[in-house]
Amino acid sequence: MQFPILSVIVFTPMAAAMLILLIKSERKNEIRVTALAAAFLALLLSLWVYFSYDKAAAGYQFVEKYNWMPMLGISLHLGVDGMSAPLVLLTGVVMFTGVLISWGLDDRPREFFAFLFILASGVFGVFASLDLFMLFFFYEIAVFPMYLLIAIWGWIKTREYAAMKLTLYLFIGSVVSLIGALVMYWQSGLHTFDMLALEQAAFSPGFQKLWFPFVFFGFAVLGGIFPFHNWSPDGHVAAPTAVSMFHAGVLMKLGAFAALRVGIMLLPEGAKSWSWLIMGLALVNIVYGAFIAMVQTDFKYVIGFSSVSHMGLVMMGFSTLTRVGLTGAGVQMFSHGVMTALFFAAVGMVYDRAHTRDIPRLGGMVKPMPLVAVAFIIGGLVSMGMPGFSGFVAEFPIFMGIWQVRPLVAIIAAISIIVTAAYIMLVIRRVFFGSMPAEFEGHIGPVAVQDKVALVFLCVIMIGLGLFPSLMVPWVQTGVQHLLSLLGGA
Amino acid sequence: MTAFVPSNILAILPEILLLSLGVLVLVLDPFWKEENRRLNLGWLTAGGLFAILALSLAVARPGAEPALVFGGMLRYDLLGFAFKMLFIFGAAITALFMMDVEQVGRRAEAYLLLLVAALGMSLMASAADLVMLYLAIETTSIPLYILAGFLTGDERSTESGFKYLLFGALTSAVMLYGFSLLYGFSGETSLYALAASFPTFSLLALGTIFLVLVGLSFKVSLFPFHFWAPDVYEGAPTPVAGFLSTASKAAGFAVILRLFTVVFPSLSANWSLILAVLATLTMTVGNLIALAQKNIKRLLAYSSIAHAGYAMIGVVAFSQLGAASTVFYLIAYILTNLAAFGIVTAFGHVAGSDDVKAYYGLSRRAPTLALMMMVAFLSLAGMPPFGGFVAKVFVFAAAIEQGWVWLAVVGVLNSIIGLYYYMTVLKYVYLYRMEGEEEEKHPIPLSRPYAIALTVLTIGIIAVGVIFAPWFGIATGAAMNLF
Amino acid sequence: MNFLSSHLLTLILFFPVLAALVILFLPKDEVKAIRWTALVASLVPFGLSVLLWMRFDSSASGFQFVEQYPWYEAIHSTLHVGVDGLSLTMVLLTTLLTPLAILASFSIKERVKAYMILFLLLETGMLGVFLALDLLIFFVFWEIGLVPMYFLINQWGSEKGERVLWGKVKMQARNYASLKFMIYTMAGSLGLLLAIQMLGVLFQTYDLPSLYLKWNALEGTVMGLPVATVKAIAFWAFVVAFAVKVPVWPFHTWLPDAHTEAPTAGSMILAGVLLKLGAYGFLRLVLPLYPAEAQRFAGALAFLAVMAIVFGAFASYGQTDFKRLVAYSSVNHMGIVLLGIAAAAKVGLNNPDVALNLSKNIALNGAVLQMFNHGLSAAGMFFLVGVIYERTHTRNLNDFGGLFPLVPIYGGILLFTSMASLGLPGLNGFVSEFLVVRGAWPILTVYTAIAMLGLLFTGAYILKSIKQVLHGPLNEHWAHGEHRLTEINVREIVVMAPLMVLMLMIGIWPAWILDVINKAVMMLF
């Protein structure tokens, strides 16, 4: 019996959360150390899973199946394929760096880490789940801790509003998908929630066409698709740093991935019928998101809207339903996740010291925190799709995919590259370079070593993937191969 | 016509034991000193109830074949048995909660009334005859009327008791009329014999169903007979409100399930639609009005009303899965709502207020209590890994299976509204601070009975939410008795 | 040794990155160590490219020292590098100018570590473009080169100067210049990016040699449009991207600002190498991939080239800022390169007329040599401007006057370099300009004639600048006291020396380089 590594990965954060709740509130260092240890363990395990994945064999590996309720065909069915393995790794990375970044949190760290880890368990569970019921189970577990994390530890001006909006939006999206999923369950006649079986269920094209929007868009709400993206910028800004990292870095990928897994993979004919709509909306995401980011004066809102724009690229990649487009989308989920985690970490560091995120009031931050500036610049280059970094490796195939389907869309979407470059360069210049306003002179403390470790780690990943696409692309390709077979070899 | 067989004693073992316990409580009461009375009564009742639970589970489980016993008065089957265990459990927990409530906890009569009500509910769950049914309903209701008005010095409690009495009496009279019509159709009072002679469709038949429904809707607080619930819950002693909202409602559902699937299946197309509409209205009204509540007991009252709507979806589905999902829903719901009311009781006992605003900063005053509140409220909202999530999914699944997709959509939309106000309360608990921000100086200590009860319930909520197969198995077993 | 020769190109290409990594770990206060490490490290690729030059077989055709490694297999792109005569010349130019620029940068005092790292990364970016035989790799390095240059201008550029933008927003001149440079180039390359994507989608490969064949063999319709239309659009997409870089009038407006505000060494590299990237793009990609379109639009290209020559010269003449004058002179000189290319394009492939073909070759030779020569002279001129700026802290020509007796050596070097820039026979400028004119005359007579007018004005502005700086009455301000002008020092002479030697050598005996170029050019088109 092979070691149930996926179960361990999924449940370690939850177990750690329980453990942390048992520690006394005052023993803050013990809490932090426990959290870091658990995060590190999860990271190591996800690295191990990622690199031991056998690309030649492809398909779902590390599969575990435990009958949970045979009566309705519910099982705790876990497994990763080429698409989900990078995302599991991403979660491990973001979790680890998130804990490092939150080291300085002083207000009830016990509850904070406990809720954060419950969230992490939910996320791991969704990525690894091969059972539709369990996917929803873990998905919902990932939604509600966000509310508490944002409402309690977030930015005092908007946290209540943003937290409630975020939770309600995401909940609405998920229950819409739930209805679709339940309908699928009954229609298949297979009396099982096992997604591997449902993949072969062969629903009628009419059925697929009707139900695909429910399922896809329900999950895509969490992916930030226009016009349901509204929760995202406010949620990003209001959340505390580590939660923003998780939110933009992992949670939005959760939505996109679930949309892929449940929507496209189980209802391929529906996907084909509706791809035009997804493409159109994704285009709006990309272009509109970039333009809106440009006019923001709050540093974090810039990043928030930039996330909306980049997730649009993921959706765009999905909508092409081509090999290259899907490959690009798969890589973009990882690349953007790392990049945006870095962005939010950097923004958090600036805010913690300057106590403002108002861009006109900031400046000259490169002197007190040179590493943060360089890291942000690297993140910015990834964001622009600069070759040599992971963003290019992700965006280029997406564009190739769009070309294959609708060249005009590619041309319009390319506009966003320039706009992105413009606002990124402007933000970098205004915040990090230039002269530091007098009010900050001498008040900007140094960056702690754990923050530096986190930033360097994230930068290394982005540069490594950018220089050596073979570190991830082959994995994603195997997943895409399977997807294409479900789509009928498109 | 079955003869009196000793083995049939097992069928009513729980009832016999309940009665004995009641007598014991009454008898022992005068012998205890005033100061000890409260504790002794409480522990005796609760302990006795748990013992009854254990004993019944050990020896009194029904066999594979359900049987009509005692001249067709009762049906000895898994449906009735499962509900009985639930009621006994609920009563035990309520007894634990009652202990700390002033004026209630030290009066033996309160515990006796509780036991009698539980007895009545048990009979309701396994009643197979109209007369028995009516008797059981009254046996349940009358003690509950008194319990609701138990705080004689408190105007609101008196009002609550009175309102409950009047409303209950009225609806029960209407229901009795319905029963008489049923008798008129067939000349039979046994439910299982009625089914054969119930007409396939006629306005009169539909009307009869409606009349019967009046009384039962009152019991489960279904729209439009829900109006009593908020006032009664608010005025009654909190543990009683908890008991009302859980066990009493479940008993009503037990009757509805049995009655509608056994006696009225021929008209299922019609009454399903009626119930669906009523369920919709119940959920919606309950959730929408809950949004505006400032008193936590009223909020929970409206929330309970809404939950009746969700549970009803399973009945509407009119299938084995539907019935099973309703039973499962009730299991999860009883655990959850009892916990919610228990927390309110514990808090109200120390803080002396039921205002939602009084809960500001609870997470700093009593972190564990706050966590338990979070568990309970999230389960009410339908979030995993708690029982409420699984319960809702199954209920919706049952509806969709039978083609009631719109109803599932309504349920889902209502869940969203519910989530909003549950989250708001949690927001107050976790985010907001007390005035003066000195939470450490105002802790909320939990006495032992509360600690035990709440721990059991919290674990139960999580257990039902995570390891739900065994519970659903029980629910399915119960449902199988109906189909 | 075998490793060396089989991996020569990748060594040249990536050695600067390695060096940058080493410098990353040096403590930032050890300025001296950082400078010398950077200098020595940059000499290694130079040594290797000299080795490459010597080993290069100028009689063989096609690409040599080819290496190919898998890179992004999912989209069929490989790290495919190789040299022919054209790229070899450019590689030599790059690896020569970089150490000189680094040596010139020894006067930079702030954040030396970051500066040197960026410089070395920039070198890799430029080399990558010249060595790439894979279209995607070409694009990757093309873009990579932008970022270091942006920061070099932004951070180490001239501190004085402000620009007022629309909405009365004030911006530091160097910020404006760097942002304009970056956005302009990126916008220009957007079309290139899209066209490359299209090519990749169509042919499922980015390998240049195979693309040459497949693209030219393409017939019928592409995505619903006739091939000719698609090719025309793609042609202009490529042209715009490279035209921004060269820069071709009217896409040149980024250049004066960028050159002027950049630090001295930055301008050296910018003018010396970066502009050549655009011209290289024309030669390596536009002509071979779009011979028919190039021929059709050669007239337009020639027109633009002539405008660059003439307007560049006029604009130079009108400048009072010495550096800006040199900047516009780059526009002027690169116009000559483009003229040669346009002439070659006009003749087209497989033209039966032998004489025209000869002219075509001559024109192309001239263009490539002009690229090399301008690299040398522009780098030299910018450096010399930097030398005087460091001492006087002004670039305004009116502030100078009669400095020759004060700084005779400097004056001599300035004269020499200016003459090379002007095109004095005996120095390198003359050879390349002559070849271009000779080659273009039979093909584009009218344009060439107008261009020669421009060349006349080249002389005018060069002489004007020399007069204002060196001759005329002595400006007493620089003669005494604290502002006394100091002579050019040894380090600065060492920077200029190789450039001057080459200028002379090519002027007198150009065969050593022309042979290499010629072979490549003949195969190219």
Tab-separated table of N, CA, C and O in Angstrom, chain C residues 161 278 408 442 445 466:
chain	number	residue	atom	x	y	z
C	161	GLY	N	17.518	68.470	-15.658
C	161	GLY	CA	16.583	68.447	-16.777
C	161	GLY	C	15.222	67.937	-16.379
C	161	GLY	O	15.081	66.985	-15.626
C	278	GLY	N	18.280	46.899	-34.820
C	278	GLY	CA	17.197	47.144	-35.768
C	278	GLY	C	17.635	46.848	-37.186
C	278	GLY	O	16.955	46.166	-37.943
C	408	PRO	N	45.072	69.612	-25.704
C	408	PRO	CA	45.467	69.259	-27.068
C	408	PRO	C	45.238	67.793	-27.418
C	408	PRO	O	44.799	67.469	-28.513
C	442	PRO	N	23.026	53.290	-58.997
C	442	PRO	CA	22.334	52.762	-60.175
C	442	PRO	C	20.897	52.338	-59.883
C	442	PRO	O	20.063	52.270	-60.760
C	445	THR	N	18.615	56.266	-58.031
C	445	THR	CA	19.432	57.428	-58.333
C	445	THR	C	18.970	58.683	-57.616
C	445	THR	O	19.755	59.382	-56.985
C	466	ILE	N	32.992	70.937	-33.960
C	466	ILE	CA	34.413	71.017	-33.615
C	466	ILE	C	34.827	72.472	-33.416
C	466	ILE	O	35.544	72.833	-32.470
